[in-house]
mmCIF file of C-alpha atoms in Angstrom:
data_model
loop_
_atom_site.group_PDB
_atom_site.id
_atom_site.type_symbol
_atom_site.label_atom_id
_atom_site.label_comp_id
_atom_site.label_asym_id
_atom_site.label_seq_id
_atom_site.Cartn_x
_atom_site.Cartn_y
_atom_site.Cartn_z
ATOM 1 C CA MET A 189 24.893 17.546 -15.441
ATOM 2 C CA HIS A 190 23.258 19.049 -18.599
ATOM 3 C CA ILE A 191 19.675 20.398 -17.969
ATOM 4 C CA LEU A 192 17.060 20.981 -20.503
ATOM 5 C CA TYR A 193 14.073 23.453 -19.603
ATOM 6 C CA LEU A 194 10.945 23.725 -21.517
ATOM 7 C CA ASP A 195 8.737 26.693 -20.744
ATOM 8 C CA ASP A 196 6.755 29.353 -22.837
ATOM 9 C CA ASP A 197 7.415 32.251 -20.748
ATOM 10 C CA PRO A 198 10.916 33.540 -21.722
ATOM 11 C CA ARG A 199 11.334 35.690 -18.402
ATOM 12 C CA MET A 200 11.865 32.321 -16.561
ATOM 13 C CA GLU A 201 15.160 31.850 -18.710
ATOM 14 C CA SER A 202 17.349 34.189 -17.065
ATOM 15 C CA THR A 203 16.046 32.926 -13.418
ATOM 16 C CA LEU A 204 16.266 29.318 -14.097
ATOM 17 C CA ARG A 205 19.931 29.876 -15.664
ATOM 18 C CA ARG A 206 21.332 31.797 -12.605
ATOM 19 C CA ILE A 207 20.132 29.328 -10.495
ATOM 20 C CA VAL A 208 21.353 26.041 -12.245
ATOM 21 C CA ARG A 209 24.566 27.763 -13.087
ATOM 22 C CA ARG A 210 25.298 28.383 -9.517
ATOM 23 C CA HIS A 211 25.394 24.707 -8.946
ATOM 24 C CA GLY A 212 27.846 23.947 -11.537
ATOM 25 C CA HIS A 213 25.400 22.503 -14.348
ATOM 26 C CA SER A 214 25.009 23.151 -17.870
ATOM 27 C CA PHE A 215 21.911 24.572 -19.005
ATOM 28 C CA GLU A 216 19.485 25.141 -22.141
ATOM 29 C CA PHE A 217 16.200 26.773 -22.661
ATOM 30 C CA CYS A 218 13.420 25.936 -25.019
ATOM 31 C CA THR A 219 10.285 27.864 -25.590
ATOM 32 C CA SER A 220 8.052 25.324 -27.585
ATOM 33 C CA ILE A 221 7.736 21.397 -27.997
ATOM 34 C CA GLN A 222 9.394 21.419 -31.151
ATOM 35 C CA THR A 223 12.601 22.880 -30.271
ATOM 36 C CA CYS A 224 12.835 20.865 -27.202
ATOM 37 C CA LYS A 225 12.502 17.779 -29.045
ATOM 38 C CA ILE A 226 15.169 19.160 -31.587
ATOM 39 C CA ALA A 227 17.370 19.761 -28.069
ATOM 40 C CA VAL A 228 16.601 16.461 -26.686
ATOM 41 C CA LEU A 229 17.734 14.252 -29.927
ATOM 42 C CA ALA A 230 20.820 16.927 -30.222
ATOM 43 C CA LEU A 231 22.265 16.510 -26.568
ATOM 44 C CA THR A 232 20.361 14.191 -24.241
ATOM 45 C CA PRO A 233 19.637 15.879 -21.170
ATOM 46 C CA ASP A 234 20.614 14.167 -17.582
ATOM 47 C CA LEU A 235 17.282 16.206 -16.441
ATOM 48 C CA LEU A 236 14.182 17.712 -18.302
ATOM 49 C CA LEU A 237 12.601 20.565 -16.315
ATOM 50 C CA LEU A 238 8.865 20.809 -17.910
ATOM 51 C CA ASP A 239 6.405 23.243 -17.814
ATOM 52 C CA LEU A 240 2.783 22.120 -18.114
ATOM 53 C CA GLY A 241 1.253 24.680 -19.814
ATOM 54 C CA LEU A 242 2.626 25.968 -22.842
ATOM 55 C CA GLY A 243 0.081 28.128 -24.259
ATOM 56 C CA GLN A 244 -1.446 26.079 -27.211
ATOM 57 C CA GLU A 245 0.495 23.334 -26.332
ATOM 58 C CA SER A 246 0.592 21.110 -23.008
ATOM 59 C CA GLY A 247 3.719 19.680 -21.546
ATOM 60 C CA LEU A 248 1.957 16.413 -21.443
ATOM 61 C CA ASP A 249 2.259 16.326 -24.775
ATOM 62 C CA LEU A 250 6.036 16.267 -24.654
ATOM 63 C CA ILE A 251 5.460 13.665 -21.743
ATOM 64 C CA GLU A 252 3.773 11.445 -24.727
ATOM 65 C CA TRP A 253 6.614 11.831 -27.210
ATOM 66 C CA LEU A 254 9.132 10.816 -24.618
ATOM 67 C CA ALA A 255 7.233 7.777 -24.439
ATOM 68 C CA ILE A 256 6.875 6.831 -27.543
ATOM 69 C CA THR A 257 10.180 7.775 -28.682
ATOM 70 C CA LYS A 258 11.808 5.542 -25.581
ATOM 71 C CA GLN A 259 13.333 8.634 -24.288
ATOM 72 C CA ARG A 260 14.640 7.690 -20.980
ATOM 73 C CA ILE A 261 14.941 10.909 -19.566
ATOM 74 C CA PRO A 262 14.263 11.878 -16.131
ATOM 75 C CA VAL A 263 11.468 14.648 -15.588
ATOM 76 C CA ALA A 264 10.740 17.454 -13.123
ATOM 77 C CA PHE A 265 7.557 19.202 -13.199
ATOM 78 C CA LEU A 266 7.482 22.930 -13.094
ATOM 79 C CA SER A 267 4.144 24.686 -12.819
ATOM 80 C CA GLY A 268 2.300 27.503 -11.279
ATOM 81 C CA TYR A 269 -0.943 25.375 -11.399
ATOM 82 C CA GLY A 270 -0.997 23.977 -7.941
ATOM 83 C CA ASP A 271 -0.222 20.842 -6.151
ATOM 84 C CA ASP A 272 -3.593 18.906 -7.689
ATOM 85 C CA LEU A 273 -2.144 19.283 -11.121
ATOM 86 C CA LEU A 274 1.190 18.481 -10.390
ATOM 87 C CA ASP A 275 -0.171 15.590 -9.049
ATOM 88 C CA THR A 276 -1.855 14.462 -11.868
ATOM 89 C CA ALA A 277 0.907 15.055 -14.227
ATOM 90 C CA GLN A 278 3.087 12.991 -12.116
ATOM 91 C CA ARG A 279 0.977 9.816 -12.522
ATOM 92 C CA ILE A 280 0.317 10.253 -16.295
ATOM 93 C CA ALA A 281 4.099 10.414 -16.382
ATOM 94 C CA LYS A 282 4.824 7.149 -14.327
ATOM 95 C CA ALA A 283 2.033 5.562 -15.920
ATOM 96 C CA ARG A 284 3.778 6.257 -19.353
ATOM 97 C CA GLY A 285 6.916 4.900 -17.685
ATOM 98 C CA ILE A 286 8.473 8.023 -17.293
ATOM 99 C CA GLU A 287 10.718 8.769 -14.213
ATOM 100 C CA VAL A 288 9.622 11.689 -12.390
ATOM 101 C CA ARG A 289 12.257 13.347 -10.217
ATOM 102 C CA GLY A 290 10.551 15.947 -8.518
ATOM 103 C CA LEU A 291 7.118 18.576 -8.413
ATOM 104 C CA VAL A 292 8.224 22.044 -8.592
ATOM 105 C CA SER A 293 6.115 25.013 -7.514
ATOM 106 C CA LYS A 294 7.200 28.264 -9.414
ATOM 107 C CA ALA A 295 6.213 30.126 -6.206
ATOM 108 C CA LEU A 296 9.002 28.415 -4.457
ATOM 109 C CA LEU A 297 11.297 28.111 -7.402
ATOM 110 C CA ALA A 298 14.861 28.438 -5.529
ATOM 111 C CA ASN A 299 13.820 25.983 -2.283
ATOM 112 C CA ASP A 300 11.995 23.310 -4.700
ATOM 113 C CA LEU A 301 15.257 23.155 -7.163
ATOM 114 C CA MET A 302 17.992 22.496 -4.437
ATOM 115 C CA PRO A 303 17.199 18.839 -3.889
ATOM 116 C CA LEU A 304 17.523 18.333 -7.954
ATOM 117 C CA LEU A 305 20.700 20.580 -8.305
ATOM 118 C CA ASN A 306 22.717 19.370 -5.904
ATOM 119 C CA PRO A 307 26.043 18.436 -7.512
ATOM 120 C CA HIS A 308 27.254 16.377 -4.334
ATOM 121 C CA GLN A 309 24.596 13.705 -4.650
ATOM 122 C CA PRO A 310 22.972 11.746 -7.382
ATOM 123 C CA LEU A 311 19.244 12.416 -8.063
ATOM 124 C CA GLN A 312 16.995 10.088 -6.036
ATOM 125 C CA PRO A 313 13.660 9.121 -6.993
ATOM 126 C CA LEU A 314 10.530 11.469 -6.340
ATOM 127 C CA GLN A 315 9.760 12.373 -2.869
ATOM 128 C CA PRO A 316 7.887 15.706 -1.964
ATOM 129 C CA LEU A 317 10.428 18.318 -0.354
ATOM 130 C CA HIS A 318 11.470 17.940 3.214
ATOM 131 C CA SER A 319 10.103 13.960 3.048
ATOM 132 C CA PRO A 320 12.448 11.426 4.565
ATOM 133 C CA SER A 321 14.098 9.132 1.705
ATOM 134 C CA ILE A 322 12.679 5.764 1.691
ATOM 135 C CA ALA A 323 13.467 2.782 -0.174
ATOM 136 C CA PRO A 324 11.671 1.137 -2.945
ATOM 137 C CA ASN A 325 8.493 -0.078 -2.642
ATOM 138 C CA TYR A 326 8.916 -3.794 -3.220
ATOM 139 C CA THR A 327 6.099 -6.091 -3.414
ATOM 140 C CA ALA A 328 7.152 -9.643 -4.323
ATOM 141 C CA LEU A 329 6.087 -12.583 -2.778
ATOM 142 C CA SER A 330 8.404 -14.479 -0.550
ATOM 143 C CA HIS A 331 10.388 -17.255 -2.291
ATOM 144 C CA SER A 332 7.941 -19.893 -0.506
ATOM 145 C CA GLU A 333 5.256 -18.428 -2.515
ATOM 146 C CA VAL A 334 4.909 -19.121 -5.980
ATOM 147 C CA HIS A 335 2.074 -17.921 -8.586
ATOM 148 C CA ASN A 336 0.836 -20.504 -10.826
ATOM 149 C CA PRO A 337 -1.698 -20.616 -13.809
ATOM 150 C CA PRO A 338 -5.095 -20.742 -12.515
ATOM 151 C CA PHE A 339 -6.819 -24.503 -12.410
ATOM 152 C CA ASP A 340 -9.994 -26.077 -12.516
ATOM 153 C CA ALA A 341 -12.704 -26.463 -9.621
ATOM 154 C CA GLU A 342 -11.702 -30.483 -9.726
ATOM 155 C CA LEU A 343 -8.230 -30.129 -8.950
ATOM 156 C CA LEU A 344 -9.069 -27.408 -6.065
ATOM 157 C CA ALA A 345 -11.484 -30.133 -4.590
ATOM 158 C CA GLU A 346 -8.887 -32.667 -4.828
ATOM 159 C CA ARG A 347 -6.265 -30.410 -2.881
ATOM 160 C CA LEU A 348 -8.509 -29.616 -0.299
ATOM 161 C CA LYS A 349 -9.524 -33.255 0.371
ATOM 162 C CA ALA A 350 -5.941 -33.852 0.287
ATOM 163 C CA GLY A 351 -5.590 -31.417 3.286
ATOM 164 C CA ALA A 352 -3.429 -29.018 1.056
ATOM 165 C CA LEU A 353 -5.164 -25.893 2.853
ATOM 166 C CA GLU A 354 -2.577 -24.228 4.908
ATOM 167 C CA PRO A 355 -2.997 -21.385 7.084
ATOM 168 C CA PHE A 356 -0.006 -18.461 6.614
ATOM 169 C CA PHE A 357 0.297 -15.631 9.249
ATOM 170 C CA GLN A 358 1.159 -11.886 8.705
ATOM 171 C CA PRO A 359 2.199 -10.028 11.960
ATOM 172 C CA ILE A 360 0.440 -6.994 13.058
ATOM 173 C CA ILE A 361 2.783 -4.596 15.104
ATOM 174 C CA SER A 362 2.044 -2.052 17.483
ATOM 175 C CA LEU A 363 3.713 1.298 16.758
ATOM 176 C CA VAL A 364 3.885 2.586 19.889
ATOM 177 C CA ASP A 365 6.030 -0.405 21.667
ATOM 178 C CA GLY A 366 6.912 -2.449 18.557
ATOM 179 C CA ARG A 367 5.211 -5.279 20.047
ATOM 180 C CA LEU A 368 3.556 -8.223 18.219
ATOM 181 C CA CYS A 369 -0.371 -7.563 18.647
ATOM 182 C CA GLY A 370 -2.037 -9.617 16.082
ATOM 183 C CA ALA A 371 -1.657 -11.524 12.997
ATOM 184 C CA GLU A 372 -3.852 -11.786 9.874
ATOM 185 C CA VAL A 373 -4.245 -15.391 8.714
ATOM 186 C CA LEU A 374 -3.941 -15.646 4.897
ATOM 187 C CA ALA A 375 -4.790 -19.250 2.992
ATOM 188 C CA ARG A 376 -2.372 -20.628 0.960
ATOM 189 C CA LEU A 377 -2.881 -24.381 -0.802
ATOM 190 C CA ARG A 378 -0.279 -26.442 -1.544
ATOM 191 C CA LEU A 379 0.116 -28.059 -4.754
ATOM 192 C CA ALA A 380 1.360 -31.397 -5.812
ATOM 193 C CA ASP A 381 4.719 -30.204 -6.586
ATOM 194 C CA GLY A 382 5.270 -28.695 -3.407
ATOM 195 C CA SER A 383 4.946 -25.024 -4.450
ATOM 196 C CA LEU A 384 2.034 -22.754 -3.024
ATOM 197 C CA LEU A 385 -0.577 -20.623 -4.252
ATOM 198 C CA ALA A 386 -1.769 -17.324 -2.947
ATOM 199 C CA ALA A 387 -5.239 -16.902 -1.819
ATOM 200 C CA ARG A 388 -5.833 -14.850 -4.843
ATOM 201 C CA ASP A 389 -5.292 -17.744 -7.243
ATOM 202 C CA PHE A 390 -7.897 -20.082 -5.820
ATOM 203 C CA ILE A 391 -10.315 -18.147 -3.597
ATOM 204 C CA PRO A 392 -12.579 -16.602 -6.412
ATOM 205 C CA LEU A 393 -12.825 -20.213 -8.164
ATOM 206 C CA ALA A 394 -13.872 -21.524 -4.472
ATOM 207 C CA GLU A 395 -16.381 -18.992 -4.499
ATOM 208 C CA THR A 396 -18.057 -19.835 -8.001
ATOM 209 C CA ALA A 397 -17.364 -23.689 -7.339
ATOM 210 C CA ASN A 398 -19.743 -23.539 -3.991
ATOM 211 C CA LEU A 399 -16.364 -24.865 -2.458
ATOM 212 C CA ILE A 400 -15.785 -21.822 -0.225
ATOM 213 C CA ASP A 401 -18.076 -23.006 2.983
ATOM 214 C CA PRO A 402 -15.944 -26.285 3.263
ATOM 215 C CA LEU A 403 -12.446 -24.229 2.449
ATOM 216 C CA THR A 404 -13.051 -21.820 5.346
ATOM 217 C CA GLN A 405 -14.180 -24.912 7.566
ATOM 218 C CA ASP A 406 -10.878 -26.192 6.976
ATOM 219 C CA LEU A 407 -8.829 -23.424 7.480
ATOM 220 C CA PHE A 408 -10.790 -22.453 10.648
ATOM 221 C CA ASP A 409 -10.042 -26.340 11.885
ATOM 222 C CA LYS A 410 -6.287 -25.709 10.976
ATOM 223 C CA ILE A 411 -6.257 -22.709 12.954
ATOM 224 C CA ILE A 412 -7.572 -24.262 16.146
ATOM 225 C CA LEU A 413 -5.259 -27.283 15.827
ATOM 226 C CA LEU A 414 -2.447 -24.532 15.982
ATOM 227 C CA ARG A 415 -4.128 -23.012 19.596
ATOM 228 C CA GLU A 416 -1.391 -24.443 21.834
ATOM 229 C CA ARG A 417 1.305 -22.750 19.515
ATOM 230 C CA LEU A 418 -0.553 -19.562 19.262
ATOM 231 C CA GLN A 419 -1.099 -19.564 23.085
ATOM 232 C CA PRO A 420 2.398 -18.291 24.098
ATOM 233 C CA LEU A 421 2.498 -15.500 21.450
ATOM 234 C CA ASP A 422 0.130 -13.655 23.692
ATOM 235 C CA LEU A 423 -1.471 -11.998 20.631
ATOM 236 C CA ASN A 424 -4.374 -9.657 21.039
ATOM 237 C CA PHE A 425 -6.443 -10.660 17.960
ATOM 238 C CA LEU A 426 -6.228 -13.072 15.188
ATOM 239 C CA SER A 427 -7.737 -11.473 12.058
ATOM 240 C CA VAL A 428 -9.514 -13.394 9.743
ATOM 241 C CA ASN A 429 -11.277 -12.958 6.116
ATOM 242 C CA LEU A 430 -14.595 -14.032 5.321
ATOM 243 C CA SER A 431 -16.061 -14.375 1.673
ATOM 244 C CA HIS A 432 -19.048 -12.431 0.891
ATOM 245 C CA PHE A 433 -20.490 -15.680 -0.465
ATOM 246 C CA THR A 434 -19.933 -17.217 3.265
ATOM 247 C CA ILE A 435 -21.764 -14.141 4.899
ATOM 248 C CA GLU A 436 -24.562 -14.440 3.048
ATOM 249 C CA GLU A 437 -25.140 -17.797 3.974
ATOM 250 C CA PRO A 438 -27.303 -18.677 7.214
ATOM 251 C CA GLN A 439 -24.703 -20.897 8.658
ATOM 252 C CA ALA A 440 -22.091 -17.916 8.668
ATOM 253 C CA ILE A 441 -22.165 -17.216 12.653
ATOM 254 C CA GLU A 442 -22.045 -20.759 13.649
ATOM 255 C CA LEU A 443 -18.650 -21.164 11.253
ATOM 256 C CA LEU A 444 -17.590 -18.007 12.797
ATOM 257 C CA GLN A 445 -18.435 -19.452 16.433
ATOM 258 C CA THR A 446 -16.262 -22.397 15.714
ATOM 259 C CA LEU A 447 -13.129 -20.387 15.521
ATOM 260 C CA VAL A 448 -14.170 -17.869 18.450
ATOM 261 C CA THR A 449 -14.875 -21.029 20.488
ATOM 262 C CA GLY A 450 -11.832 -23.043 19.384
ATOM 263 C CA LEU A 451 -9.494 -19.562 20.201
ATOM 264 C CA ASP A 452 -11.477 -18.669 23.427
ATOM 265 C CA GLY A 453 -8.670 -17.760 26.244
ATOM 266 C CA CYS A 454 -6.285 -17.677 23.530
ATOM 267 C CA CYS A 455 -6.837 -14.848 21.494
ATOM 268 C CA ARG A 456 -9.865 -12.661 20.103
ATOM 269 C CA VAL A 457 -10.701 -13.375 16.642
ATOM 270 C CA GLN A 458 -11.194 -10.249 14.227
ATOM 271 C CA VAL A 459 -13.181 -10.626 10.938
ATOM 272 C CA GLU A 460 -12.212 -8.430 8.128
ATOM 273 C CA ILE A 461 -14.502 -7.345 5.691
ATOM 274 C CA THR A 462 -13.588 -5.790 2.710
ATOM 275 C CA GLU A 463 -15.143 -2.241 2.137
ATOM 276 C CA THR A 464 -15.888 -2.656 -1.450
ATOM 277 C CA TRP A 465 -18.219 -5.638 -0.736
ATOM 278 C CA ALA A 466 -19.691 -3.821 2.174
ATOM 279 C CA ARG A 467 -22.158 -1.668 -0.166
ATOM 280 C CA ASN A 468 -24.023 -4.516 -1.306
ATOM 281 C CA ASP A 469 -26.482 -6.057 0.687
ATOM 282 C CA ARG A 470 -26.269 -3.970 3.986
ATOM 283 C CA GLN A 471 -28.993 -5.609 5.965
ATOM 284 C CA VAL A 472 -27.315 -9.170 5.782
ATOM 285 C CA LEU A 473 -23.929 -7.279 6.965
ATOM 286 C CA ARG A 474 -25.514 -5.754 10.007
ATOM 287 C CA ASP A 475 -27.443 -8.915 10.960
ATOM 288 C CA PHE A 476 -23.875 -10.568 10.662
ATOM 289 C CA ALA A 477 -21.894 -7.661 12.120
ATOM 290 C CA ALA A 478 -24.250 -7.426 15.280
ATOM 291 C CA ARG A 479 -24.270 -11.277 16.025
ATOM 292 C CA ALA A 480 -20.471 -11.651 15.521
ATOM 293 C CA GLN A 481 -19.797 -8.976 18.151
ATOM 294 C CA LEU A 482 -22.027 -10.580 20.369
ATOM 295 C CA MET A 483 -20.133 -13.700 20.411
ATOM 296 C CA GLY A 484 -17.051 -11.973 20.838
ATOM 297 C CA ALA A 485 -15.434 -11.169 17.787
ATOM 298 C CA SER A 486 -14.279 -8.002 16.765
ATOM 299 C CA LEU A 487 -14.672 -6.341 13.114
ATOM 300 C CA ALA A 488 -12.531 -4.623 10.901
ATOM 301 C CA ILE A 489 -13.326 -2.890 7.489
ATOM 302 C CA ASP A 490 -10.782 -3.592 5.278
ATOM 303 C CA ASP A 491 -9.223 -1.937 1.977
ATOM 304 C CA PHE A 492 -10.544 1.215 3.388
ATOM 305 C CA GLY A 493 -10.394 4.551 0.488
ATOM 306 C CA THR A 494 -11.289 2.198 -2.149
ATOM 307 C CA GLY A 495 -14.575 1.381 -2.038
ATOM 308 C CA TYR A 496 -17.672 3.447 -2.730
ATOM 309 C CA ALA A 497 -19.853 3.712 0.607
ATOM 310 C CA SER A 498 -16.727 4.241 2.876
ATOM 311 C CA LEU A 499 -18.672 6.821 5.265
ATOM 312 C CA ARG A 500 -22.069 5.116 5.294
ATOM 313 C CA ASN A 501 -20.544 1.952 6.260
ATOM 314 C CA LEU A 502 -18.742 3.515 9.125
ATOM 315 C CA ALA A 503 -21.840 5.229 10.116
ATOM 316 C CA GLU A 504 -24.266 2.190 9.906
ATOM 317 C CA LEU A 505 -22.014 -0.830 10.924
ATOM 318 C CA PRO A 506 -20.235 -1.773 14.073
ATOM 319 C CA PHE A 507 -16.594 -1.476 13.221
ATOM 320 C CA ASN A 508 -13.824 -1.732 15.630
ATOM 321 C CA PHE A 509 -10.890 -1.489 13.504
ATOM 322 C CA LEU A 510 -10.248 0.601 10.234
ATOM 323 C CA LYS A 511 -7.491 -1.095 7.653
ATOM 324 C CA ILE A 512 -5.794 1.749 5.547
ATOM 325 C CA ASP A 513 -5.428 0.466 2.292
ATOM 326 C CA LEU A 514 -1.783 0.095 1.349
ATOM 327 C CA SER A 515 -2.245 2.374 -1.863
ATOM 328 C CA PHE A 516 -2.317 5.171 0.397
ATOM 329 C CA VAL A 517 0.858 3.886 2.394
ATOM 330 C CA SER A 518 2.857 3.274 -0.746
ATOM 331 C CA GLU A 519 2.109 6.619 -2.311
ATOM 332 C CA MET A 520 2.552 8.686 0.740
ATOM 333 C CA PHE A 521 6.093 10.190 0.029
ATOM 334 C CA ASP A 522 5.262 9.883 -3.874
ATOM 335 C CA SER A 523 2.114 12.020 -3.792
ATOM 336 C CA ILE A 524 1.399 15.099 -2.028
ATOM 337 C CA LYS A 525 -2.453 14.246 -2.517
ATOM 338 C CA ALA A 526 -2.101 10.903 -1.530
ATOM 339 C CA MET A 527 -0.508 11.918 1.887
ATOM 340 C CA THR A 528 -3.142 14.611 2.557
ATOM 341 C CA VAL A 529 -5.916 11.523 1.909
ATOM 342 C CA LEU A 530 -3.904 9.337 4.583
ATOM 343 C CA MET A 531 -3.640 11.786 6.806
ATOM 344 C CA ALA A 532 -7.406 12.945 6.478
ATOM 345 C CA VAL A 533 -8.507 9.231 7.083
ATOM 346 C CA ILE A 534 -6.185 8.647 10.026
ATOM 347 C CA SER A 535 -7.621 11.886 11.656
ATOM 348 C CA PHE A 536 -11.339 10.649 10.575
ATOM 349 C CA GLY A 537 -10.828 7.218 12.237
ATOM 350 C CA GLN A 538 -9.472 8.554 15.495
ATOM 351 C CA ARG A 539 -12.296 10.969 15.769
ATOM 352 C CA LEU A 540 -14.730 7.734 15.391
ATOM 353 C CA GLY A 541 -12.474 6.201 18.472
ATOM 354 C CA LEU A 542 -11.485 3.254 16.054
ATOM 355 C CA LYS A 543 -8.437 1.273 16.121
ATOM 356 C CA LEU A 544 -6.167 2.237 13.034
ATOM 357 C CA ILE A 545 -3.924 -0.661 10.998
ATOM 358 C CA ALA A 546 -1.809 0.413 8.181
ATOM 359 C CA GLU A 547 -1.251 -2.296 5.437
ATOM 360 C CA GLY A 548 1.587 -2.467 3.193
ATOM 361 C CA VAL A 549 4.325 -0.804 5.476
ATOM 362 C CA GLU A 550 7.722 -1.435 4.024
ATOM 363 C CA THR A 551 9.863 1.174 5.014
ATOM 364 C CA GLU A 552 11.155 2.678 8.284
ATOM 365 C CA ALA A 553 10.351 6.129 7.253
ATOM 366 C CA GLN A 554 6.536 5.170 6.363
ATOM 367 C CA ARG A 555 6.601 3.463 9.962
ATOM 368 C CA ASP A 556 8.206 6.508 11.571
ATOM 369 C CA LEU A 557 5.307 8.903 9.893
ATOM 370 C CA LEU A 558 2.793 6.894 10.595
ATOM 371 C CA PHE A 559 3.384 6.503 14.255
ATOM 372 C CA ARG A 560 3.837 10.102 14.607
ATOM 373 C CA ALA A 561 0.458 10.826 12.968
ATOM 374 C CA GLY A 562 -0.998 8.633 15.924
ATOM 375 C CA LEU A 563 -1.499 5.314 14.292
ATOM 376 C CA ASP A 564 -2.081 2.468 16.391
ATOM 377 C CA LEU A 565 -0.778 -0.857 14.454
ATOM 378 C CA ALA A 566 0.775 -1.564 11.168
ATOM 379 C CA GLN A 567 1.559 -4.632 8.984
ATOM 380 C CA GLY A 568 3.497 -5.094 6.117
ATOM 381 C CA TYR A 569 7.129 -6.653 4.513
ATOM 382 C CA LEU A 570 8.972 -4.162 7.063
ATOM 383 C CA PHE A 571 7.722 -6.643 10.002
ATOM 384 C CA GLY A 572 7.548 -9.707 8.151
ATOM 385 C CA ARG A 573 5.869 -11.381 5.195
ATOM 386 C CA PRO A 574 3.067 -14.055 5.500
ATOM 387 C CA GLY A 575 4.350 -17.479 6.308
ATOM 388 C CA SER A 576 4.242 -20.384 8.559
ATOM 389 C CA ILE A 577 3.273 -20.816 12.316
ATOM 390 C CA GLU A 578 7.039 -21.523 12.767
ATOM 391 C CA LEU A 579 8.046 -18.156 10.988
ATOM 392 C CA LEU A 580 5.523 -16.308 13.192
ATOM 393 C CA GLU A 581 6.983 -18.129 16.297
ATOM 394 C CA GLU A 582 10.520 -17.030 15.300
ATOM 395 C CA LEU A 583 9.711 -13.476 14.586
ATOM 396 C CA CYS A 584 7.886 -13.070 17.724
ATOM 397 C CA SER A 585 10.867 -14.734 19.393
ATOM 398 C CA GLN A 586 13.430 -12.255 17.860
ATOM 399 C CA SER A 587 11.136 -9.260 18.569
ATOM 400 C CA GLN A 588 12.925 -6.435 19.714
ATOM 401 C CA PHE A 589 12.343 -2.639 19.817
ATOM 402 C CA TYR A 590 14.161 0.537 20.681
ATOM 403 C CA LEU A 591 12.698 3.988 21.691
ATOM 404 C CA ASP A 592 14.650 7.308 20.748
ATOM 405 C CA ASN A 593 12.526 9.752 21.229
ATOM 406 C CA GLY A 594 9.382 8.063 21.231
ATOM 407 C CA VAL A 595 10.035 6.713 17.722
ATOM 408 C CA ILE A 596 10.557 2.818 17.217
ATOM 409 C CA LEU A 597 14.414 2.339 15.591
ATOM 410 C CA HIS A 598 13.901 -1.482 14.899
ATOM 411 C CA SER A 599 11.157 -3.672 15.159
ATOM 412 C CA LEU A 600 11.124 -7.644 14.625
ATOM 413 C CA LYS A 601 14.859 -7.683 13.596
#
C-alpha cells in the first residue's frame, strides 16, 4: 500500500515514516498542497493522510481539488485540533464525494493509525476507533414500494374513493427481550397499475387539497377492520401519525376517539407528533394532547433532535415516548459528535422518565449499542420493513431471540 502524507510540519515525517514502514507500506511526505497535487498525479496513493492546518493553506483546499479533479483517493484526516473539527471536516469531505477512512488525532497517533495500516485486512469504511463494525446504511424501499412522479388532487380523490388507501405496519421491538411490542402505521396508496405510493408522495397533496381528514378517517376505519387480526399479536400499542392540519381542526379529538374506541381491548393507540411542527401553535397542541391522554391515548414526540423547540416541547406537553431521529442512529458510528449527542439524548429522555424509541436501526451493531445504553424500543429495517398486515403476522410468528450476557443476538429472523 502506498501512503501519501500532507503536513506542513517536517518533524512529523520521521515519525510517520517509521510507523508506516513498520507495517510494510511505502510512504511519501509532502509539505504543501502544490507538491501533494504533483505527487498524486505522479503516483496515485492508496491512502492520503491529510493534516487540516497547513499554515496559509488548509487541508480542505486539497479536498476541494480532489473532488473537482475526480481523484477517488481514500482520505484519513490527521489533526491536533480536536474531535469537533475532525468531525466537521469529515462531513465536508463526504459531501464532496470523498471517502473518509479515519479520523486520527496527533495526540494518539500510533494507536489511531493501526486500523488503517494493518496489511492483513483491507481498509474498511470509516468508523471511530474501538467501535464495532457495521454494515452499510441501506435506506431503499422494499420491492413492493415504488416512488412515482407526483400526481394531482383529482387523481388522489379518485384513488381514495376507490378504496386504494392501505395501512402498512412497521414493527417496534423491545431491546430487552426482542418481543414485538408495537407497530407504526404508515399510509400507502395503491395506484391503478398496482404500484404503491409512500406517504411522503401524497400526504402533502392531501393536506393542501383538503383531503387529509377523510384520508385519516379512511385509514383509521381500515385499521379497525383489522382488529381481529391484530388481537392475537398482543401488541402494547399501535402508533399513528396525525397531520398538523388535522390536529388544528375541532373534530380532531372525535377522529382519534374512533380509533381508540375501535381498538379498545386490543392495543393502546399512540399518536406521533413531529417535533418540527410542535413549535407552531402550542396552545392548540396542549389542548389536543391533554384530551388525547384523557381518552387513553399516549403521545410520542417524533423525529426528536431535528426541530427547534425540543426542550420546551418536553417541558410543556405530556409526552410518554420520545422517538430519536434516525439521522442520529445512522451516524452513530460515523461521527464522534453524533454519538455524543445520541448518548446525551438517551440520558436526557431517561431522566424525564420517557420511553425511548430509536428509529432507523439497520445493523446489529447499532442495536447492541443502543441496548447497552439502556434504550427501551427500536424500529428499523433490522427488525422489519413497513408491510401489510400479513407481513406483520409473519414477523410475529417467526419472532425468536436469544440472549448472551444480556445482549440480543437475533430478533425477528
